[in-house]
Amino acid sequence: MTQLAEENDIPSGLRASEVSKLPDVMNIQLEEDSTETIWLELLECLENSIDNFVEMRALEGNRIKQDLAVRLQKIAKNVDEISDLSTGLLEEYVVKLQERIKEVLKTDVVDETRLAQEIVIYADKSSIEEEITRLKSHIEQFEKLLESEEPCGKKLDFLVQEMNRETNTIGSKSGKLEITNLVIDLKTQIEDIREQIQNIE
């Protein structure tokens, strides 16, 4: 407005701002192609924003994937250790049961039929072979989903629930301290994974 007053020799007693208030003194007129120009400039900003967003998501996704892979390796290692420790549990139980029977009955004569029945009952109640097999299968499926290009958050969440269920069953069946400790580690890792996959679509 100052420039306009100078260019038009407006007297100093009259402010340019006062002139601007008069009707039809100033008109703002958009150029015909201004909408297209604005859109093109906006589009460039929008495309840059989307590119940055996609790049950030890809970077975050790769970090989550690496973290999950490391945790999954720890789980697989624990499952292998549990599997190794569970081998021979039945044989240990048979020896302990025989010794207990001899101690209680104070005789070396053991009813083999009754002993066999007890062993079958114990084996059925304490066997964790099926749970270990299913856990290993879940781990394998989890690894495949991590390599998938499709959204897999819900599937991973379901697998984690199944892994947790099998781990709980192993914990309830196990009578060996070493296995119980490994089950606690397993549950901790599974819970960490469960929290992490809440960030996955």
CSV table of C-alpha atoms in Angstrom, one decimal:
chain,number,residue,atom,x,y,z
A,1,MET,CA,0.0,0.0,0.0
A,2,THR,CA,2.9,2.3,0.7
A,3,GLN,CA,4.3,1.6,-2.8
A,4,LEU,CA,0.8,2.3,-4.3
A,5,ALA,CA,0.5,5.6,-2.5
A,6,GLU,CA,4.0,6.7,-3.7
A,7,GLU,CA,3.3,5.6,-7.3
A,8,ASN,CA,0.0,7.5,-7.4
A,9,ASP,CA,1.1,10.6,-5.5
A,10,ILE,CA,-1.5,10.1,-2.8
A,11,PRO,CA,-1.3,13.1,-0.3
A,12,SER,CA,0.4,12.4,3.0
A,13,GLY,CA,-2.8,13.2,4.9
A,14,LEU,CA,-4.5,10.2,3.2
A,15,ARG,CA,-3.3,6.8,4.2
A,16,ALA,CA,-3.0,4.2,1.5
A,17,SER,CA,-4.8,1.7,3.8
A,18,GLU,CA,-7.8,4.1,3.8
A,19,VAL,CA,-7.8,4.1,0.0
A,20,SER,CA,-7.8,0.4,0.0
A,21,LYS,CA,-11.1,0.4,1.9
A,22,LEU,CA,-12.9,2.2,-0.9
A,23,PRO,CA,-15.1,-0.1,-3.0
A,24,ASP,CA,-13.6,-1.5,-6.3
A,25,VAL,CA,-10.2,0.1,-5.6
A,26,MET,CA,-8.6,-3.3,-5.4
A,27,ASN,CA,-9.6,-6.5,-7.1
A,28,ILE,CA,-8.0,-9.8,-6.7
A,29,GLN,CA,-8.2,-11.8,-9.9
A,30,LEU,CA,-7.0,-15.4,-10.2
A,31,GLU,CA,-5.3,-16.4,-13.4
A,32,GLU,CA,-7.1,-19.1,-15.4
A,33,ASP,CA,-4.3,-21.6,-14.8
A,34,SER,CA,-3.7,-20.8,-11.2
A,35,THR,CA,-5.8,-23.7,-9.9
A,36,GLU,CA,-3.8,-26.1,-12.0
A,37,THR,CA,-0.5,-24.5,-10.8
A,38,ILE,CA,-1.6,-24.8,-7.2
A,39,TRP,CA,-2.6,-28.4,-7.7
A,40,LEU,CA,0.8,-29.3,-9.3
A,41,GLU,CA,2.7,-27.7,-6.5
A,42,LEU,CA,0.5,-29.5,-3.9
A,43,LEU,CA,0.8,-32.8,-5.8
A,44,GLU,CA,4.6,-32.6,-5.6
A,45,CYS,CA,4.5,-32.1,-1.9
A,46,LEU,CA,1.9,-34.9,-1.5
A,47,GLU,CA,4.0,-37.3,-3.5
A,48,ASN,CA,7.1,-36.5,-1.5
A,49,SER,CA,5.2,-37.0,1.7
A,50,ILE,CA,3.8,-40.4,0.5
A,51,ASP,CA,7.2,-41.5,-0.6
A,52,ASN,CA,8.7,-40.6,2.8
A,53,PHE,CA,5.9,-42.3,4.6
A,54,VAL,CA,6.3,-45.5,2.6
A,55,GLU,CA,10.1,-45.4,3.1
A,56,MET,CA,9.6,-45.0,6.8
A,57,ARG,CA,7.2,-47.9,7.0
A,58,ALA,CA,9.5,-50.1,5.1
A,59,LEU,CA,12.4,-49.2,7.3
A,60,GLU,CA,10.3,-49.8,10.5
A,61,GLY,CA,8.9,-53.1,9.0
A,62,ASN,CA,12.4,-54.4,8.3
A,63,ARG,CA,13.6,-53.6,11.9
A,64,ILE,CA,10.5,-55.3,13.4
A,65,LYS,CA,11.1,-58.3,11.1
A,66,GLN,CA,14.8,-58.6,12.2
A,67,ASP,CA,13.7,-58.3,15.9
A,68,LEU,CA,11.0,-61.0,15.5
A,69,ALA,CA,13.5,-63.3,13.6
A,70,VAL,CA,16.0,-63.0,16.5
A,71,ARG,CA,13.3,-63.8,19.1
A,72,LEU,CA,12.0,-66.7,17.1
A,73,GLN,CA,15.5,-68.2,17.0
A,74,LYS,CA,15.7,-68.0,20.8
A,75,ILE,CA,12.3,-69.7,21.0
A,76,ALA,CA,13.4,-72.5,18.5
A,77,LYS,CA,16.5,-73.0,20.6
A,78,ASN,CA,14.5,-73.3,23.8
A,79,VAL,CA,12.1,-75.8,22.2
A,80,ASP,CA,15.1,-77.9,21.0
A,81,GLU,CA,16.5,-77.9,24.6
A,82,ILE,CA,13.1,-78.9,26.0
A,83,SER,CA,12.9,-81.7,23.4
A,84,ASP,CA,16.3,-83.0,24.4
A,85,LEU,CA,15.5,-82.8,28.1
A,86,SER,CA,12.2,-84.6,27.6
A,87,THR,CA,14.0,-87.6,26.1
A,88,GLY,CA,14.4,-90.3,28.7
A,89,LEU,CA,11.8,-88.8,31.1
A,90,LEU,CA,9.7,-92.0,30.9
A,91,GLU,CA,12.7,-94.2,31.6
A,92,GLU,CA,13.6,-92.1,34.6
A,93,TYR,CA,10.0,-92.3,35.8
A,94,VAL,CA,10.0,-96.1,35.5
A,95,VAL,CA,13.2,-96.4,37.6
A,96,LYS,CA,11.9,-94.1,40.3
A,97,LEU,CA,8.5,-95.8,40.3
A,98,GLN,CA,10.2,-99.2,40.8
A,99,GLU,CA,12.3,-97.9,43.6
A,100,ARG,CA,9.4,-96.3,45.3
A,101,ILE,CA,7.3,-99.5,45.1
A,102,LYS,CA,10.2,-101.5,46.6
A,103,GLU,CA,10.6,-98.9,49.3
A,104,VAL,CA,6.9,-98.8,50.2
A,105,LEU,CA,6.3,-102.5,50.0
A,106,LYS,CA,9.7,-103.4,51.4
A,107,THR,CA,10.1,-106.2,48.8
A,108,ASP,CA,12.0,-106.8,45.6
A,109,VAL,CA,9.0,-108.4,44.0
A,110,VAL,CA,7.1,-105.9,41.8
A,111,ASP,CA,3.8,-106.5,40.0
A,112,GLU,CA,4.9,-105.9,36.4
A,113,THR,CA,1.4,-105.7,35.1
A,114,ARG,CA,0.5,-103.0,37.6
A,115,LEU,CA,3.8,-101.2,36.9
A,116,ALA,CA,3.0,-101.3,33.2
A,117,GLN,CA,-0.4,-99.8,33.7
A,118,GLU,CA,1.1,-96.9,35.8
A,119,ILE,CA,3.7,-96.3,33.2
A,120,VAL,CA,1.1,-96.0,30.4
A,121,ILE,CA,-1.0,-93.6,32.5
A,122,TYR,CA,2.1,-91.5,33.3
A,123,ALA,CA,3.3,-91.6,29.7
A,124,ASP,CA,-0.1,-90.4,28.5
A,125,LYS,CA,-0.3,-87.6,31.0
A,126,SER,CA,3.3,-86.3,30.8
A,127,SER,CA,4.3,-86.8,27.1
A,128,ILE,CA,5.1,-83.4,25.5
A,129,GLU,CA,6.1,-84.8,22.2
A,130,GLU,CA,2.9,-83.6,20.4
A,131,GLU,CA,3.2,-80.1,21.9
A,132,ILE,CA,6.9,-79.9,20.8
A,133,THR,CA,6.0,-81.0,17.3
A,134,ARG,CA,3.2,-78.4,17.0
A,135,LEU,CA,5.5,-75.7,18.4
A,136,LYS,CA,8.1,-76.4,15.8
A,137,SER,CA,5.4,-76.3,13.1
A,138,HIS,CA,4.2,-72.9,14.4
A,139,ILE,CA,7.8,-71.6,14.4
A,140,GLU,CA,8.2,-72.7,10.8
A,141,GLN,CA,4.9,-71.1,9.7
A,142,PHE,CA,5.9,-67.9,11.5
A,143,GLU,CA,9.2,-67.8,9.6
A,144,LYS,CA,7.4,-68.2,6.3
A,145,LEU,CA,5.0,-65.4,7.2
A,146,LEU,CA,7.9,-63.1,8.0
A,147,GLU,CA,9.1,-63.4,4.4
A,148,SER,CA,5.6,-62.8,3.0
A,149,GLU,CA,4.9,-59.6,1.1
A,150,GLU,CA,1.2,-59.7,2.1
A,151,PRO,CA,-0.2,-58.2,5.4
A,152,CYS,CA,0.3,-60.9,8.0
A,153,GLY,CA,-0.3,-59.3,11.4
A,154,LYS,CA,-3.5,-61.2,12.2
A,155,LYS,CA,-2.0,-64.5,11.2
A,156,LEU,CA,1.1,-63.9,13.3
A,157,ASP,CA,-1.1,-63.0,16.2
A,158,PHE,CA,-3.1,-66.2,15.8
A,159,LEU,CA,0.2,-68.2,15.6
A,160,VAL,CA,1.5,-66.6,18.8
A,161,GLN,CA,-1.7,-67.6,20.6
A,162,GLU,CA,-1.2,-71.2,19.5
A,163,MET,CA,2.5,-71.1,20.5
A,164,ASN,CA,1.5,-69.8,24.0
A,165,ARG,CA,-1.1,-72.5,24.3
A,166,GLU,CA,1.4,-75.3,23.5
A,167,THR,CA,3.9,-73.7,25.9
A,168,ASN,CA,1.4,-73.6,28.7
A,169,THR,CA,0.6,-77.3,28.2
A,170,ILE,CA,4.3,-78.2,28.3
A,171,GLY,CA,4.6,-76.3,31.5
A,172,SER,CA,1.7,-78.0,33.1
A,173,LYS,CA,2.9,-81.5,32.1
A,174,SER,CA,6.5,-81.1,32.9
A,175,GLY,CA,7.8,-82.3,36.2
A,176,LYS,CA,11.4,-81.4,35.5
A,177,LEU,CA,12.8,-78.1,36.8
A,178,GLU,CA,15.1,-77.5,33.8
A,179,ILE,CA,12.1,-77.7,31.5
A,180,THR,CA,10.0,-75.5,33.7
A,181,ASN,CA,12.7,-72.8,33.6
A,182,LEU,CA,12.9,-73.1,29.8
A,183,VAL,CA,9.1,-72.8,29.6
A,184,ILE,CA,9.3,-69.5,31.6
A,185,ASP,CA,11.9,-68.2,29.1
A,186,LEU,CA,9.6,-69.3,26.2
A,187,LYS,CA,6.6,-67.5,27.6
A,188,THR,CA,8.6,-64.3,28.1
A,189,GLN,CA,9.8,-64.4,24.4
A,190,ILE,CA,6.4,-65.2,23.1
A,191,GLU,CA,4.9,-62.3,25.1
A,192,ASP,CA,7.5,-60.0,23.7
A,193,ILE,CA,6.7,-61.1,20.2
A,194,ARG,CA,2.9,-60.7,20.9
A,195,GLU,CA,3.5,-57.1,21.9
A,196,GLN,CA,5.7,-56.4,18.8
A,197,ILE,CA,3.3,-57.8,16.3
A,198,GLN,CA,0.6,-55.3,17.4
A,199,ASN,CA,2.6,-52.9,15.2
A,200,ILE,CA,2.1,-55.1,12.1
A,201,GLU,CA,-0.8,-54.7,9.7
